[in-house]
Coordinates of C-alpha atoms in Angstrom, one line a residue:
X23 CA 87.1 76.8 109.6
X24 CA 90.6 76.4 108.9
X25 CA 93.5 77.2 110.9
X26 CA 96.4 79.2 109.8
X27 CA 98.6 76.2 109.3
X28 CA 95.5 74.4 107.2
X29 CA 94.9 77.6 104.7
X30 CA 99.0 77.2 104.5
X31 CA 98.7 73.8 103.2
X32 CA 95.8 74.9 100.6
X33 CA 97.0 77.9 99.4
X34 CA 100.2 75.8 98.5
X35 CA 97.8 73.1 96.7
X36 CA 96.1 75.7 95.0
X37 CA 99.0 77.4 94.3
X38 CA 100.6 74.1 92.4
X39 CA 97.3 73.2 90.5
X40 CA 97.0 76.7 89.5
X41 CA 100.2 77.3 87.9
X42 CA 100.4 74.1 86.2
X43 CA 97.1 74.7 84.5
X44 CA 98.4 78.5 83.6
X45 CA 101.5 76.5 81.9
X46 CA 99.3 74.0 80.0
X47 CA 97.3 76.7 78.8
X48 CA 99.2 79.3 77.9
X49 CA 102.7 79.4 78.5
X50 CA 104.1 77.5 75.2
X51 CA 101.2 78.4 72.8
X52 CA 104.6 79.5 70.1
X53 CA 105.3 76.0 69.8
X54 CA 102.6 74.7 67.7
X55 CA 103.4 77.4 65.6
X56 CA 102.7 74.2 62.5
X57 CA 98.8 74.3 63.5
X58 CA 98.6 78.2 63.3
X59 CA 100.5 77.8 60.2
X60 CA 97.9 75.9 58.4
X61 CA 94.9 78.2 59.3
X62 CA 97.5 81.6 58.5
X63 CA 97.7 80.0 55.2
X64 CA 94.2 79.6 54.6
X65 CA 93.5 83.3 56.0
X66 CA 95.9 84.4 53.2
X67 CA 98.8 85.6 55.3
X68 CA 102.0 86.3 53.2
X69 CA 100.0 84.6 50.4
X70 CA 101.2 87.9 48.0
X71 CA 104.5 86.0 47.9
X72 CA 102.9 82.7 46.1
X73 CA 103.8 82.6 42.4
X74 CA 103.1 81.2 39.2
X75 CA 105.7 79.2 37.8
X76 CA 106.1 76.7 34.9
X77 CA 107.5 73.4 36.1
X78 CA 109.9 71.0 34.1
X79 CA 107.6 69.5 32.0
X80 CA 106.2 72.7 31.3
X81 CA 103.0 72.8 33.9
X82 CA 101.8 75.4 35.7
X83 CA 101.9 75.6 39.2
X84 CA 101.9 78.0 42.5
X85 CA 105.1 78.2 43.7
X86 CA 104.7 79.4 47.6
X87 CA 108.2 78.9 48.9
X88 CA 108.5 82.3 49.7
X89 CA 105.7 81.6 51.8
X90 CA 106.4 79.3 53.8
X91 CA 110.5 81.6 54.3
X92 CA 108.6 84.1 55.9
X93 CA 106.3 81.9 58.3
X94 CA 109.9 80.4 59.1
X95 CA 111.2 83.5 59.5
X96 CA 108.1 84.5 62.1
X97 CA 109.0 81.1 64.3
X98 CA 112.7 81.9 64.3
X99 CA 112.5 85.4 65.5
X100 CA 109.9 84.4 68.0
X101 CA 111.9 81.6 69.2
X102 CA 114.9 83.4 69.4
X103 CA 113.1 86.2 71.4
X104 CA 111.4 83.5 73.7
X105 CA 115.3 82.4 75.1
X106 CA 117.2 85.4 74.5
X107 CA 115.0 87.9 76.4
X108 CA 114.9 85.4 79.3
X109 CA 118.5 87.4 80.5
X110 CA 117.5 90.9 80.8
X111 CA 114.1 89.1 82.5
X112 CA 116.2 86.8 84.3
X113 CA 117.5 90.0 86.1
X114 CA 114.5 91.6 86.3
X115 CA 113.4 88.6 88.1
X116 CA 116.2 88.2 90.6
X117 CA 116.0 92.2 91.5
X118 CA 112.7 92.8 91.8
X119 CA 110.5 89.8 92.3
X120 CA 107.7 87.6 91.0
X121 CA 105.0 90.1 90.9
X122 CA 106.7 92.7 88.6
X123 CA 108.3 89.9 86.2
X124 CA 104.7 88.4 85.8
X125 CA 103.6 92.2 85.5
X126 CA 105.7 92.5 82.2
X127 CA 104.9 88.7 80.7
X128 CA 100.6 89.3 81.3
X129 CA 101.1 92.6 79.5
X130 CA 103.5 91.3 76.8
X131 CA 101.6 88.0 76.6
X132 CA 98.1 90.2 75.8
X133 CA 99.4 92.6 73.4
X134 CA 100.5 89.6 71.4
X135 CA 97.1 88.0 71.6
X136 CA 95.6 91.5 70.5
X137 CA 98.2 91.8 67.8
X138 CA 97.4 88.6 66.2
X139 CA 93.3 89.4 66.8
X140 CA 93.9 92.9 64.8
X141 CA 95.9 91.5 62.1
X142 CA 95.4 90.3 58.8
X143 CA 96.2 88.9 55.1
X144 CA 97.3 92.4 54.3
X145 CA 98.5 92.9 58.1
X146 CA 100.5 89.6 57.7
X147 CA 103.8 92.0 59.6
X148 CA 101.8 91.7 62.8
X149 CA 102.9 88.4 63.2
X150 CA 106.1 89.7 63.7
X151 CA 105.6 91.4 66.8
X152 CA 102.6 89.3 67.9
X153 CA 104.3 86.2 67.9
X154 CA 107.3 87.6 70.1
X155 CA 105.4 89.1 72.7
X156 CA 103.3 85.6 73.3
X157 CA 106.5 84.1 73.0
X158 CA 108.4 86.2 75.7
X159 CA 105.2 86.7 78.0
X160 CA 104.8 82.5 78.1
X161 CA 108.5 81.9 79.2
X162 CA 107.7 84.5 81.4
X163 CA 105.1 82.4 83.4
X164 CA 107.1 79.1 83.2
X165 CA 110.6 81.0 84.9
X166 CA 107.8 82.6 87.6
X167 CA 105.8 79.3 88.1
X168 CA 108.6 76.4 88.6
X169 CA 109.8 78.4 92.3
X170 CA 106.7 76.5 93.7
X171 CA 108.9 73.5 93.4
X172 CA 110.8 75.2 96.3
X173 CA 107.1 74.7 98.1
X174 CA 107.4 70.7 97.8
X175 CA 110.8 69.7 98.9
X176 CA 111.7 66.1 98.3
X177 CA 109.6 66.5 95.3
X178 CA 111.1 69.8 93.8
X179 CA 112.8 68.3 90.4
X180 CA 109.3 66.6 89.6
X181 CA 107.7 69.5 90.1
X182 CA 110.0 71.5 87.9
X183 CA 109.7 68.9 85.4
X184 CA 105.7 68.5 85.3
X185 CA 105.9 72.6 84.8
X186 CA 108.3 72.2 81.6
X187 CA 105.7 69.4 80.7
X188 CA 103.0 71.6 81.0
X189 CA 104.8 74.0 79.1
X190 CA 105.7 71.8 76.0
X191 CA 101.9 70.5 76.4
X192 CA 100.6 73.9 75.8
X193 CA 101.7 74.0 72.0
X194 CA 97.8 72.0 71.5
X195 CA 96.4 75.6 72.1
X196 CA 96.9 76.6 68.8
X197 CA 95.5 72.9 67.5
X198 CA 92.7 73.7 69.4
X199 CA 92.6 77.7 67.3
X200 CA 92.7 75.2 64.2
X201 CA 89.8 73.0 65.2
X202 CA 87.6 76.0 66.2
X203 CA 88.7 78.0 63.0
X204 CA 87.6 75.2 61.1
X205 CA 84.5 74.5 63.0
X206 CA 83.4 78.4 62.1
X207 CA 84.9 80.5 65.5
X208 CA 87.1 83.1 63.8
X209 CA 91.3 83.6 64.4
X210 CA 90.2 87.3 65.7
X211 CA 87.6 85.8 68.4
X212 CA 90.1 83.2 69.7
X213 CA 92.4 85.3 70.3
X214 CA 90.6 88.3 71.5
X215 CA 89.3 85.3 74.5
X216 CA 93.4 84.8 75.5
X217 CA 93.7 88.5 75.3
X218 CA 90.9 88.5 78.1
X219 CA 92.3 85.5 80.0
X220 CA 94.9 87.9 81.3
X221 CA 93.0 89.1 84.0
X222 CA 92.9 85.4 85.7
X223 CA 96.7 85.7 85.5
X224 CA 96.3 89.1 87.1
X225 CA 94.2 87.6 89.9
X226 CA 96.1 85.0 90.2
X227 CA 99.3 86.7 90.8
X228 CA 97.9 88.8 93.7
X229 CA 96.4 86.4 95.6
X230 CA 98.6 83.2 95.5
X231 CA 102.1 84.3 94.6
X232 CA 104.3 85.6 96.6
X233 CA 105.3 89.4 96.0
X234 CA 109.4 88.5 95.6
X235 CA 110.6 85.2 95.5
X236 CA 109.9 81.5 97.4
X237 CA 113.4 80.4 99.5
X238 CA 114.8 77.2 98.8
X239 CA 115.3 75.7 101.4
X240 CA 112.0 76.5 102.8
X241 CA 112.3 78.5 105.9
X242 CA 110.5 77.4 109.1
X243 CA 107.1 78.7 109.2
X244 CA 107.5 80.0 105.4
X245 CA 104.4 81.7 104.0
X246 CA 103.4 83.7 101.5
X247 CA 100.2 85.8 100.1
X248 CA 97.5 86.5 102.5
X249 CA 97.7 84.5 105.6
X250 CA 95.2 84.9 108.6
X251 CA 95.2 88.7 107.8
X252 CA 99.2 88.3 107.6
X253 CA 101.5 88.8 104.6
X254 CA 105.2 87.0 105.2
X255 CA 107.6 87.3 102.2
X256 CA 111.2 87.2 101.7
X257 CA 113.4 89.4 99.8
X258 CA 116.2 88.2 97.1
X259 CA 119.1 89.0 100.0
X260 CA 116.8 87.2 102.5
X261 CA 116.5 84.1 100.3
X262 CA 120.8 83.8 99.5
X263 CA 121.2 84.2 103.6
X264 CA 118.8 81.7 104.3
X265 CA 119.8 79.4 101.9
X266 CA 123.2 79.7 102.8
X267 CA 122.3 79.3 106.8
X268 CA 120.2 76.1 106.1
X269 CA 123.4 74.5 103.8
X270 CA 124.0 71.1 105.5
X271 CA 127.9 72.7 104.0
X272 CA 129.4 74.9 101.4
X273 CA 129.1 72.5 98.7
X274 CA 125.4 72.2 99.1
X275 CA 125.2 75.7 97.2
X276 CA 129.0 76.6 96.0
X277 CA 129.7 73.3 94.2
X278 CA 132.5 75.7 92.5
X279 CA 134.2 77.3 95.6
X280 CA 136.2 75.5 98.0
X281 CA 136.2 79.0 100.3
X282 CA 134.6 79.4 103.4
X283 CA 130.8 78.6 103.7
X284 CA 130.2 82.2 104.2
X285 CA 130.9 83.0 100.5
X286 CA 127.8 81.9 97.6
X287 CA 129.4 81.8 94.4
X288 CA 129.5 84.6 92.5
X289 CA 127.0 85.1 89.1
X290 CA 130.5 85.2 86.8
X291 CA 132.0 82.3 88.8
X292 CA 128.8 80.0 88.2
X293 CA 128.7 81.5 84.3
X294 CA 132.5 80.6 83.7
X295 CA 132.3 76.6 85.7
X296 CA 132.6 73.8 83.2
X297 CA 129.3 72.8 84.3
X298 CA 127.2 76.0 82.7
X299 CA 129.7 75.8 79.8
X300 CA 128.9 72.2 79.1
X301 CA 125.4 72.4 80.0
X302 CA 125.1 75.7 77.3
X303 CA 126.2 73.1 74.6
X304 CA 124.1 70.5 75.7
X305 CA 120.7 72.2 75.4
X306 CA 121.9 74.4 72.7
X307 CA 122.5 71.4 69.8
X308 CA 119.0 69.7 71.1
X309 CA 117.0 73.0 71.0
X310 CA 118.4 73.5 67.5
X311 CA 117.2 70.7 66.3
X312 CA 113.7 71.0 68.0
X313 CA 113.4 74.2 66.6
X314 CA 114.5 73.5 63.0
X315 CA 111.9 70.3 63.1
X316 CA 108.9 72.7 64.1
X317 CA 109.5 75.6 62.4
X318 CA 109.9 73.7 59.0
X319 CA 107.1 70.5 59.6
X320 CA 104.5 72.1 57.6
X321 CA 106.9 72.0 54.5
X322 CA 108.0 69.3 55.4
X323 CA 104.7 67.8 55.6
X324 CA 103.7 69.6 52.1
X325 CA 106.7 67.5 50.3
X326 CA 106.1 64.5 51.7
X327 CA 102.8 64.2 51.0
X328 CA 103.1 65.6 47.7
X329 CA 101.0 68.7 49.1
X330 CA 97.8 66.6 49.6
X331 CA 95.9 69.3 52.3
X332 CA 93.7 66.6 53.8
X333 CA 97.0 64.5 54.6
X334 CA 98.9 67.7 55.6
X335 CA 96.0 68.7 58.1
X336 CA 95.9 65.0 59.1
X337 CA 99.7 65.0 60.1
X338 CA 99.7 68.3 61.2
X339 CA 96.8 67.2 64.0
X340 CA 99.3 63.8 64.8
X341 CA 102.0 66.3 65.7
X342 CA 99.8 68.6 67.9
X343 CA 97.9 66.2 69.7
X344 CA 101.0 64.6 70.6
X345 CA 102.6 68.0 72.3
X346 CA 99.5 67.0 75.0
X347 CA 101.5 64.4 76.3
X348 CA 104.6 66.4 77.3
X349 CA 103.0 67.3 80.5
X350 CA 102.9 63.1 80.9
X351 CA 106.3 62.8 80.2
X352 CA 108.1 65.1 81.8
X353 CA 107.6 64.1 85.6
X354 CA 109.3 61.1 84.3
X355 CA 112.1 63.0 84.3
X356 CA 111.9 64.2 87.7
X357 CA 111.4 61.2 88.8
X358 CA 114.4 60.0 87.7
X359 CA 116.1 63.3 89.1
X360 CA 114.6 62.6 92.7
X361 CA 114.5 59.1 92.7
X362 CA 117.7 59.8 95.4
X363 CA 115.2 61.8 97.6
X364 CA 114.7 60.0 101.3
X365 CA 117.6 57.2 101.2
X366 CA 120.5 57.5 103.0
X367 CA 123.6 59.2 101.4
X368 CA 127.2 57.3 101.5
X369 CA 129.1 58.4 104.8
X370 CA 130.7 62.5 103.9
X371 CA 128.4 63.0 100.6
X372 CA 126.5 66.1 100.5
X373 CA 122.9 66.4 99.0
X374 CA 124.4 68.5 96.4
X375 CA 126.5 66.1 95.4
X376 CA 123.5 63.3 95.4
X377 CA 121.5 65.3 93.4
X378 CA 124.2 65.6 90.7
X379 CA 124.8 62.1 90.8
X380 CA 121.0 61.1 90.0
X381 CA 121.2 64.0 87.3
X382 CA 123.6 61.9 84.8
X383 CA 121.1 59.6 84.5
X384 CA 118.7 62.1 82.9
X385 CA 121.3 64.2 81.0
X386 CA 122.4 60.9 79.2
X387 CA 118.8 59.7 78.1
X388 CA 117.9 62.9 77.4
X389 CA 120.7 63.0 74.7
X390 CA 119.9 59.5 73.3
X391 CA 116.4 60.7 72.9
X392 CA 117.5 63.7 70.8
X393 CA 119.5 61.5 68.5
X394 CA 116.6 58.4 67.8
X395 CA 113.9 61.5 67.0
X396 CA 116.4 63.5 65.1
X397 CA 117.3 59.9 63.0
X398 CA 113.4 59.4 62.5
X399 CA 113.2 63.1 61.1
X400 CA 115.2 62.6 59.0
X401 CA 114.0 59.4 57.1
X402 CA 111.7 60.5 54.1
X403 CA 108.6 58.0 55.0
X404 CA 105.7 59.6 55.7
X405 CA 104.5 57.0 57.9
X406 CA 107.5 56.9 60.2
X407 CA 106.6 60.8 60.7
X408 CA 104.3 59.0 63.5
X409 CA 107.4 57.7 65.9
X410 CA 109.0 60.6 64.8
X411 CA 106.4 62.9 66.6
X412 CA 106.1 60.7 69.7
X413 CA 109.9 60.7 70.1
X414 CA 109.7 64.9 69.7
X415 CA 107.4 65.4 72.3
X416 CA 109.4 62.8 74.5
X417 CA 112.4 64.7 74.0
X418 CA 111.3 67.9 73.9
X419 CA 109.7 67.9 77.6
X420 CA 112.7 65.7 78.9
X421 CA 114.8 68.5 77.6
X422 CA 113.5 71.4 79.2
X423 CA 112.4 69.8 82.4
X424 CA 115.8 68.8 83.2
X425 CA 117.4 72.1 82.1
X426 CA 115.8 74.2 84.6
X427 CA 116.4 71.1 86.9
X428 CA 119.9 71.0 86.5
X429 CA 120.4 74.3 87.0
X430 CA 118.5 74.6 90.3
X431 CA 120.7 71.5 91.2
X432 CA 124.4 72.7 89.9
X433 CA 123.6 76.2 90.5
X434 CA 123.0 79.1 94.0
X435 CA 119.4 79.5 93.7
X436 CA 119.7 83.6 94.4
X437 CA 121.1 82.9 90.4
X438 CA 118.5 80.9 89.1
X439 CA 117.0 83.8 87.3
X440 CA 120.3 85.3 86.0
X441 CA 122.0 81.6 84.8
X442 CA 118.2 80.2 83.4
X443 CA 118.1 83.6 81.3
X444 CA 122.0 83.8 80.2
X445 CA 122.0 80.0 79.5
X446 CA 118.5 80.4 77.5
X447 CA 120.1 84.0 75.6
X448 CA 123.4 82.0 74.6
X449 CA 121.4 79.0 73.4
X450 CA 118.7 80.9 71.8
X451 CA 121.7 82.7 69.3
X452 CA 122.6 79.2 68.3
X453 CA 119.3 78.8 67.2
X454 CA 119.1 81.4 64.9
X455 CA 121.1 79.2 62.6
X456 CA 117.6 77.5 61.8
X457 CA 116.7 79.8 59.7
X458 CA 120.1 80.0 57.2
X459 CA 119.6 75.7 57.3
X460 CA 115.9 76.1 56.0
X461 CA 117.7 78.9 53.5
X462 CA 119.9 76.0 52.5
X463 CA 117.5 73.8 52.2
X464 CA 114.7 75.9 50.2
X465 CA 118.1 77.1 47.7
X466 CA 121.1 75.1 47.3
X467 CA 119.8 71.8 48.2
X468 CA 116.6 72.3 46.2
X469 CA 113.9 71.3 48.8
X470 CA 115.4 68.2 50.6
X471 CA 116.6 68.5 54.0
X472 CA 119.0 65.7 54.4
X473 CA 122.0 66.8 54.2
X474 CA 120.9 68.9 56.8
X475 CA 119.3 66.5 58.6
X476 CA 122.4 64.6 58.5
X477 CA 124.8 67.4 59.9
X478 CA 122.6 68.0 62.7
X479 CA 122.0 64.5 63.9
X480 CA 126.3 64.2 64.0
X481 CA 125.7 67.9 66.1
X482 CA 123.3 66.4 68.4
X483 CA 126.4 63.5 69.8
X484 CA 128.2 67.0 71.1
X485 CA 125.5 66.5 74.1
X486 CA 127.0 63.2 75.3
X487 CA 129.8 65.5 76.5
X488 CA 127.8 67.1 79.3
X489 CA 126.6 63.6 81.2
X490 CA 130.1 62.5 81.0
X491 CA 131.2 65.8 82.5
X492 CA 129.4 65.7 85.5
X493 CA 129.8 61.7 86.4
X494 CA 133.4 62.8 86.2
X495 CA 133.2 65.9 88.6
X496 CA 131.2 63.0 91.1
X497 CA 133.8 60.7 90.6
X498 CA 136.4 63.2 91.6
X499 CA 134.2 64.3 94.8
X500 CA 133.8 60.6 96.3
X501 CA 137.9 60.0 95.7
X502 CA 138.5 63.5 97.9
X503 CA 136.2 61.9 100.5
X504 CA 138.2 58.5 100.6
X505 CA 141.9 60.3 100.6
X506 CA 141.6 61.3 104.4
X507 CA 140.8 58.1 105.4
X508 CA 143.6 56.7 104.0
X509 CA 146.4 58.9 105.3
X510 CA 145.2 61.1 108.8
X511 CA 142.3 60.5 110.6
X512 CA 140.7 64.1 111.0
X513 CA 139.3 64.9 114.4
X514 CA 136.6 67.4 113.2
X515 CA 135.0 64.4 111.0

């Protein structure tokens, strides 16, 4: 039998393993949104907007780019829904806890499921709804899940990471809805199983998550769940005071007031720091051009294979199949965030200000990522589409991984909720301009994307700011920590 202290240490175990197999699974089914595509299309869905129309030389041929506009206009609403939603649920989080956030993204998470399972070629508006709601209920297990970080100290960044992995991993699900469609298992039978998966995230949620929150730092004797008969959890107001106490000073979670270690920054104080600011443009130019690539690879694909469907599907596999690797990528990331963790600081710094330090790293190659894929994307060679993929995927799970990093770095953790949701809201309206730049493309620029491609590479350099910003800000911090050396020696030093 295990003692008390031994059931801690599995429960946490299980408790990681658990949650990242729920994000691999689950969590970012939306983004391989191009595999569902292809089997939508061959279901018929929207296919009363294909057309006949007589070509130059006077041929006849179906003209389906109204099509594919709508399909683009699915992904962009549920894209936009999966980031903007994230600030009234970032609240809902911070108030009331893990249990009733999780509550709301099962329940939204299976009505999508049953939405898509219902629908049909002359039901193709479902997708509307359907889409958003898996969408808004998978975010809604990645926000809930990466707090177990908090559980794994030294390791927490990784951890955050590998969850964002898992996430961007999780766009295979709907490869694998392809491979079974086309094997003979029906869309309505695929999706009716997720539907029925929400009761192992029920389960799951009652027995080895905690009912509000999990404190960072961890408290002495922390637990959580049920624990030899026991239940120990902390409120929101418990989890600011203690991380406040446990502060080695006030920079460790106010890096933007110089007040008394008694005041956490406020919400709007956080919201309006240079660091949030910059941070807001430097995800928001990289997501746009993430989401712009995904929801538009399957014309994409169609051009530049001169709609061929075997080399479409083949492509279209290449992409997915890659997604799986996010979840090996991203702890890379984390990695690079904690590769501080356990050596001694310089004399005065704070771990705040370490962590920050090791973040530029990551912020800069994260940006340099973005521009290599978003240069490959937009080079017409089918062939190159390969590196192009690989590079996504790279990018992609650096991306997010050291968003939510950064933010539990930079950031009060009693906000973490509130800033993850505002900062995924702002960059989320950004996005919408996807859709008016695959307008542009499908109209005015007559099917070829690169001018567009173009405009958005020259965006992506905009996210070069935010790296500078903060080796700047450290910069700054180790020059106050030499000026009293220089001039009065301070007794209280």
């Amino acid at each position: 039998m295990l003692g008390c202290e031994g059931e801690a240490v599995v429960r946490r175990w299980m408790t990681l393993v658990t949650g990242l197999l729920e994000c691999l699974c689950f969590a970012g089914a939306v983004f391989g949104w191009a595999s569902l595509v292809f089997v939508l299309k061959t279901e018929g869905y929207f296919s009363y907007l294909c057309v006949n129309t007589t070509g130059v030389n006077g041929t006849q041929f179906l003209d389906c780019s109204a099509q594919d506009e709508q399909f683009s206009l699915v992904f962009t609403i549920a894209s936009f829904m999966n980031n903007f939603l994230l600030l009234p649920n970032g609240f809902l989080f911070d108030r009331f806890g893990t249990m009733v956030a999780r509550l709301l993204g099962i329940s939204m998470y299976t009505s999508g499921a049953l939405f898509v399972a219902f629908s049909s070629s002359a039901l193709s508006f479902l997708l509307f709804p359907a889409l958003s709601c898996i969408s808004v209920g998978g975010i809604m297990f990645l926000v809930t899940n990466m707090q177990i970080g908090n559980l794994f100290g030294s390791a927490r960044s990784t951890i955050i990471t590998l969850y964002n992995g898992a996430f961007d991993s999780s766009s295979a699900l709907f490869l694998i809805i392809k491979l079974l469609f086309e094997a003979g298992i029906s869309l309505r039978a695929s999706f009716l199983f997720l539907a029925a998966c929400g009761i192992i995230h029920l389960v799951r949620t009652f027995l080895l998550l905690p009912r509000t929150h999990i404190p960072y730092p961890l408290p002495e004797g922390y637990t959580y769940g049920i624990n030899c008969g026991q239940t120990k959890t902390f409120s929101p107001e418990q989890t600011a005071a203690i991380a406040s106490v446990q502060s080695e000073d006030v920079t460790e979670e106010t890096p933007f007031s110089k007040e008394s270690a008694e005041k956490v920054a406020t919400f709007w104080e956080c919201f309006l720091s240079k660091f949030f600011l910059w941070h807001l443009v430097w995800l928001s130019v990289m997501q746009l051009r993430h989401y712009l690539f995904i929801g538009t690879l399957n014309p994409m694909l169609q051009r530049l294979t001169q709609g061929e469907p075997s080399l479409v599907s083949t492509y279209t596999n290449a992409f997915a199949v890659t997604q799986l690797c996010g979840v090996l990528c991203a702890p890379w990331n984390g990695l690079i965030m904690d590769r501080h963790k356990g050596k001694p600081r310089a004399p005065g710094m704070s771990e705040k200000e370490a962590d920050l330090r090791a973040s530029v790293l990551s912020l800069t190659l994260t940006a340099l990522q973005c521009v290599l894929f978003s240069i490959c994307a937009s080079t017409p060679f089918l062939p190159l589409q390969y590196l192009t993929f690989i590079l996504q995927v790279l990018n992609r799970s650096f991306l997010y991984g050291g968003n939510a990093a950064f933010i539990s770095i930079a950031f009060p953790p009693c906000h973490f909720g509130k800033l993850y949701g505002m900062l995924m809201a702002l960059s989320a309206v950004v996005a919408l301009l996807q859709y008016p730049c695959f307008t542009l493309v499908k109209g005015v620029l007559g099917g070829d994307p690169l001018y567009v491609n173009i405009a958005l590479t020259l965006l992506s350099l905009l996210a070069f700011i935010h790296p500078v910003c903060v080796y700047l800000h450290c910069c700054g911090l180790a020059a106050q920590r030499g000026k009293p050396k220089d001039t009065l020696p301070s007794p209280s030093s």
